[in-house]
Structure formats: C-alpha cells, structure tokens
Amino acid sequence: MTAFTPDAARGLGGPQWLVDRRVAAAERLDALTWPTPAEEIWRYSKIDEFDPARYQAFLPDELGDPGVEPAPGGGPVAAEAGDRAGLVVVRNGRVMHHELDPALEAKGVVVCGLDTCAEADVVPWLGQCTDASPDAFTVLHDAFLAGGALIRVPAGVVVDRPIVVLHWSQGEGRASFPHTLVVAGESAEVAVVDRFASVGGDHLVDAVVELIVGDGAHVRYLSVQEHGPHTWQIALQRAHLGRDATLRSSAVALGGHYARLRSEARLDGSGSESDLLAVYFGDGRQMLDFRTLQDHAAPYTRSNLLFKGAVEDEAHSVYSGLVHLRRAAQHAEAYQTNRNLVLTEGAGAESIPNLEIEANDVKCSHASTVGPVDDDQRYYLATRGIPPEEADRLIVLGFFDDVLNQLPVRSLAAPLRDAVVRKIEHRGHRD
C-alpha cells in the first residue's frame, strides 16, 4: 500500500472539503485488512490474486484539466443511447466534459464534476449510501476520489431523455476511482446510463455508484461494463429508496479480467419498489462476479431480481444474492432469480441465492439454475439446417432477450445484443 499514502491523497488537490475527506480515508488504509476468499462475501472470487502493491493512483498532472473533452460529442458510444438530455465524459476518474439541456438547467437540474460542483450540491449527498458500511475498497476509493459525476434532479422535475456518463480508464499499473452520484428529489424522474471501458495493460477500476431516490421519485439506471481483458474492476452500486419510490436498475457486464459488482438496494420507505436486472457473458479466462442485496426495511415494499449469465472457454461467473426482509417489512414481496448457461467444457458458474426473513407476513421466493444449452434446442435447430455456431448464437440471444428488452434505455438493446454476438463469434480468441 506504499503508493496509497495520505500525502498522495492530499496531492490530488481540489476543493478543501474533498481534500479533507480523501486524507481522512487515506489515514484509515493502513489499519485495513484486505478481504480473503475465506469471507462469505468473497467466496469463489479471485481476491487472493489481488495485490494492491501492483497499482498506484494517477498524479494530479496526469489526470488532465476539466474542460478537455477526450471524445467530441461523446463519440459513437454515447450516440448509441440515442437522443439524450445530458452527457458527462470522465477520464481516469475525473470529469473532463459535461453538458446539459439548457431547459433542464433552468429547472435546477445539476450535471457536473464532484470536484468542480458547488459544495452545497455535493456534500449533503456524497457518501450517503456508502459511509455507514465501508469495506476496504470503498475506503481506498474515498481516499483517491479525484472527481466523478454528479446528477441532481430537483423535486418534481422530469428528465424525459437519458443522461449519459462515459467512464474511460487507461494506464499500466494504475488505479482509477470512478464515481457516479445520482440524487432524485421528491417526485422527480430521471434515466442515467453509465458506460465503463478501459484499454491497455493491468489496470484497477475501483468504482462507486450512489443512487438516492427520494419519496415518490422514479429512477432508471443502466451500467454497461466493457473493460479490456487485463482490467480488474471492483465496483459497488448502492441505492436508497424513499416512500413510494421506484428504481429500475440494470447491468450489462462483458469485459474485464476479474470484474466484480455489488448491486444493493435498500428500500427504506413504505411502498418503494426495486427491480434489479443483469446480463453477463464471460469468455477466455474472465471471471464475472456479482453480489446482490435486496434489503427491505419498510412495509409494503417490493423487489424483483433477474440475473442471466453465460460463460464459455475457461471463464467463470459467480452470483451470490441475499434477500433481507427486516422485521418492519410486513406485507413485502421479494423475488430473486439467477439463470446461467455453461456453453463449453472448462467454463463454470456458481449460483448462491439466500433469504433472511424476519417479518412474518411476506411473499418471498428465490430460484437459480446452472447448466449447459439444452441438447433438444440444438437438435431442433440442426434439423432445420442451422449450423452449430449459428445455433449457439440464437440460443444465447434468446436466453438474454427477456432482460435486454427490459433495459431502461431501449435504444441500447440492439448494440448490446451485437456486443454479445461478437463475443460468441470470437470464441477461443480472447486473451
């Protein structure tokens, strides 16, 4: 941990409140115990291969100055989301460019970098979802948070087109710390797309996403992870929902060497609802690792989770999810489903659903499957003259379609379907 010192955290600069926050976190790093596979939440993971000494944070002059946009207009990746209300371009954890429809700006919508926003727009909200239960990677993230994206929608304001955030990371032996903070006020509505990508050699992406959904607010959120084949990602996405709030959250994971996502929703308000969806496809020697929490802390709440994954070559996936119905969560409903296809010998998938029920008047269920493609499906397609490679493509796309068709930004379903097809067509050729 020699590279991640309080002096290094202080040297990133920025507003004094952010410097103080970083340094306080950095001073806690030496006392941290890094996780091991012996801990249940890290079971089946590759955490025993993680060595923090391999990485160092970027120096201030390497991050670049805000206002320099690396890809004019966001490039084709942003264009795939269709008509948008705003755009944020983040490079190595710092916002380089942001834009917003002037009509929404006039209504009080804020889109900016955490290190350049007005302090009053950031400080009351930053860390609200994560400070109460930090882990080692969250503390490291807080210690070297260079910037990140803030999207704040005031009470009653409806943003009718998505706001797109592009997170771009690169650098051999470097660590970046992307952060997206979404705050939706009472009865507000917004859709946010986070796209994470990296290139180059061994890189650590330690990301945090906070979704604060006020009373009666409606948030649609989609994260797309397309990291390069040597990237390690440790990501936390946590949402807090108020009374009668709704969250429709989706994740698509296709890249990385080891890519982990903790996706958690705490339903704090009566009548709140959370839908968690994910599609993931691993090939080569990838490991895609998901840990979820549906945490019901109020009555008449509802959550539904559907995660679908496929693995081939020597890739592995892990899904471990907990539905927690607290004593106050009477009349709650919670459902959890994880389905996995293992396409080739040598690949593998783990699926561990869990329930913890303290209330006595609830509806709750969980289900999981891990298995190969149904031979009857392959036979049916073969009898109609469809070659095996094409049959697998059709079967996998059919398997994913019910999730892809529910993505909160429908225009992204087609390009993400194409990305899955490219992985199938390049079987055995990934590093």
XYZ file of C-alpha atoms in Angstrom, residues 209 211 213 219-223 236-241 246-252 261-267 273-280 290-296 302-308 319-324 333-339 402-404 406-408:
69
model
C -22.307 4.399 -7.789
C -28.455 6.266 -6.260
C -34.208 8.058 -4.833
C -35.035 6.440 -11.368
C -33.983 4.227 -14.251
C -30.316 3.275 -14.210
C -28.179 1.203 -16.594
C -24.493 0.342 -16.219
C -20.177 -1.005 -5.630
C -23.616 0.219 -6.672
C -25.908 1.061 -3.775
C -29.356 2.661 -3.804
C -31.532 4.119 -1.043
C -35.254 4.396 -1.822
C -39.164 3.199 -7.746
C -35.803 2.082 -9.089
C -35.323 0.144 -12.319
C -31.652 -0.811 -12.317
C -29.896 -2.880 -14.998
C -26.316 -4.035 -15.540
C -24.582 -5.447 -18.602
C -20.167 -5.742 -8.987
C -22.006 -5.415 -5.694
C -25.507 -4.233 -6.539
C -27.579 -3.313 -3.491
C -30.930 -1.649 -2.949
C -32.253 -0.589 0.450
C -35.988 0.028 0.474
C -40.116 -0.788 -5.396
C -36.827 -2.023 -6.860
C -36.173 -4.070 -9.986
C -32.611 -5.360 -10.493
C -31.689 -6.852 -13.867
C -28.382 -8.056 -15.310
C -26.900 -9.740 -18.359
C -23.319 -11.028 -18.287
C -21.938 -10.451 -8.756
C -23.085 -9.961 -5.171
C -26.555 -8.514 -4.612
C -28.666 -7.338 -1.705
C -32.397 -6.641 -1.699
C -32.810 -5.013 1.700
C -36.414 -4.390 2.751
C -41.454 -4.897 -3.464
C -38.272 -6.066 -5.162
C -37.612 -8.332 -8.092
C -34.214 -9.525 -9.320
C -33.431 -11.328 -12.579
C -29.767 -12.002 -13.434
C -28.839 -14.062 -16.500
C -23.676 -14.936 -8.363
C -24.405 -14.628 -4.649
C -27.519 -12.763 -3.582
C -29.323 -12.025 -0.349
C -32.949 -11.043 0.129
C -33.273 -9.487 3.587
C -42.778 -9.020 -1.704
C -39.320 -10.088 -2.856
C -38.256 -12.342 -5.708
C -34.785 -13.409 -6.825
C -33.869 -15.417 -9.941
C -30.447 -16.293 -11.348
C -30.043 -18.353 -14.551
C -36.153 -11.004 -21.891
C -33.578 -8.978 -19.926
C -32.269 -6.934 -22.869
C -36.366 -4.553 -20.311
C -33.327 -2.259 -20.328
C -34.265 1.240 -19.157
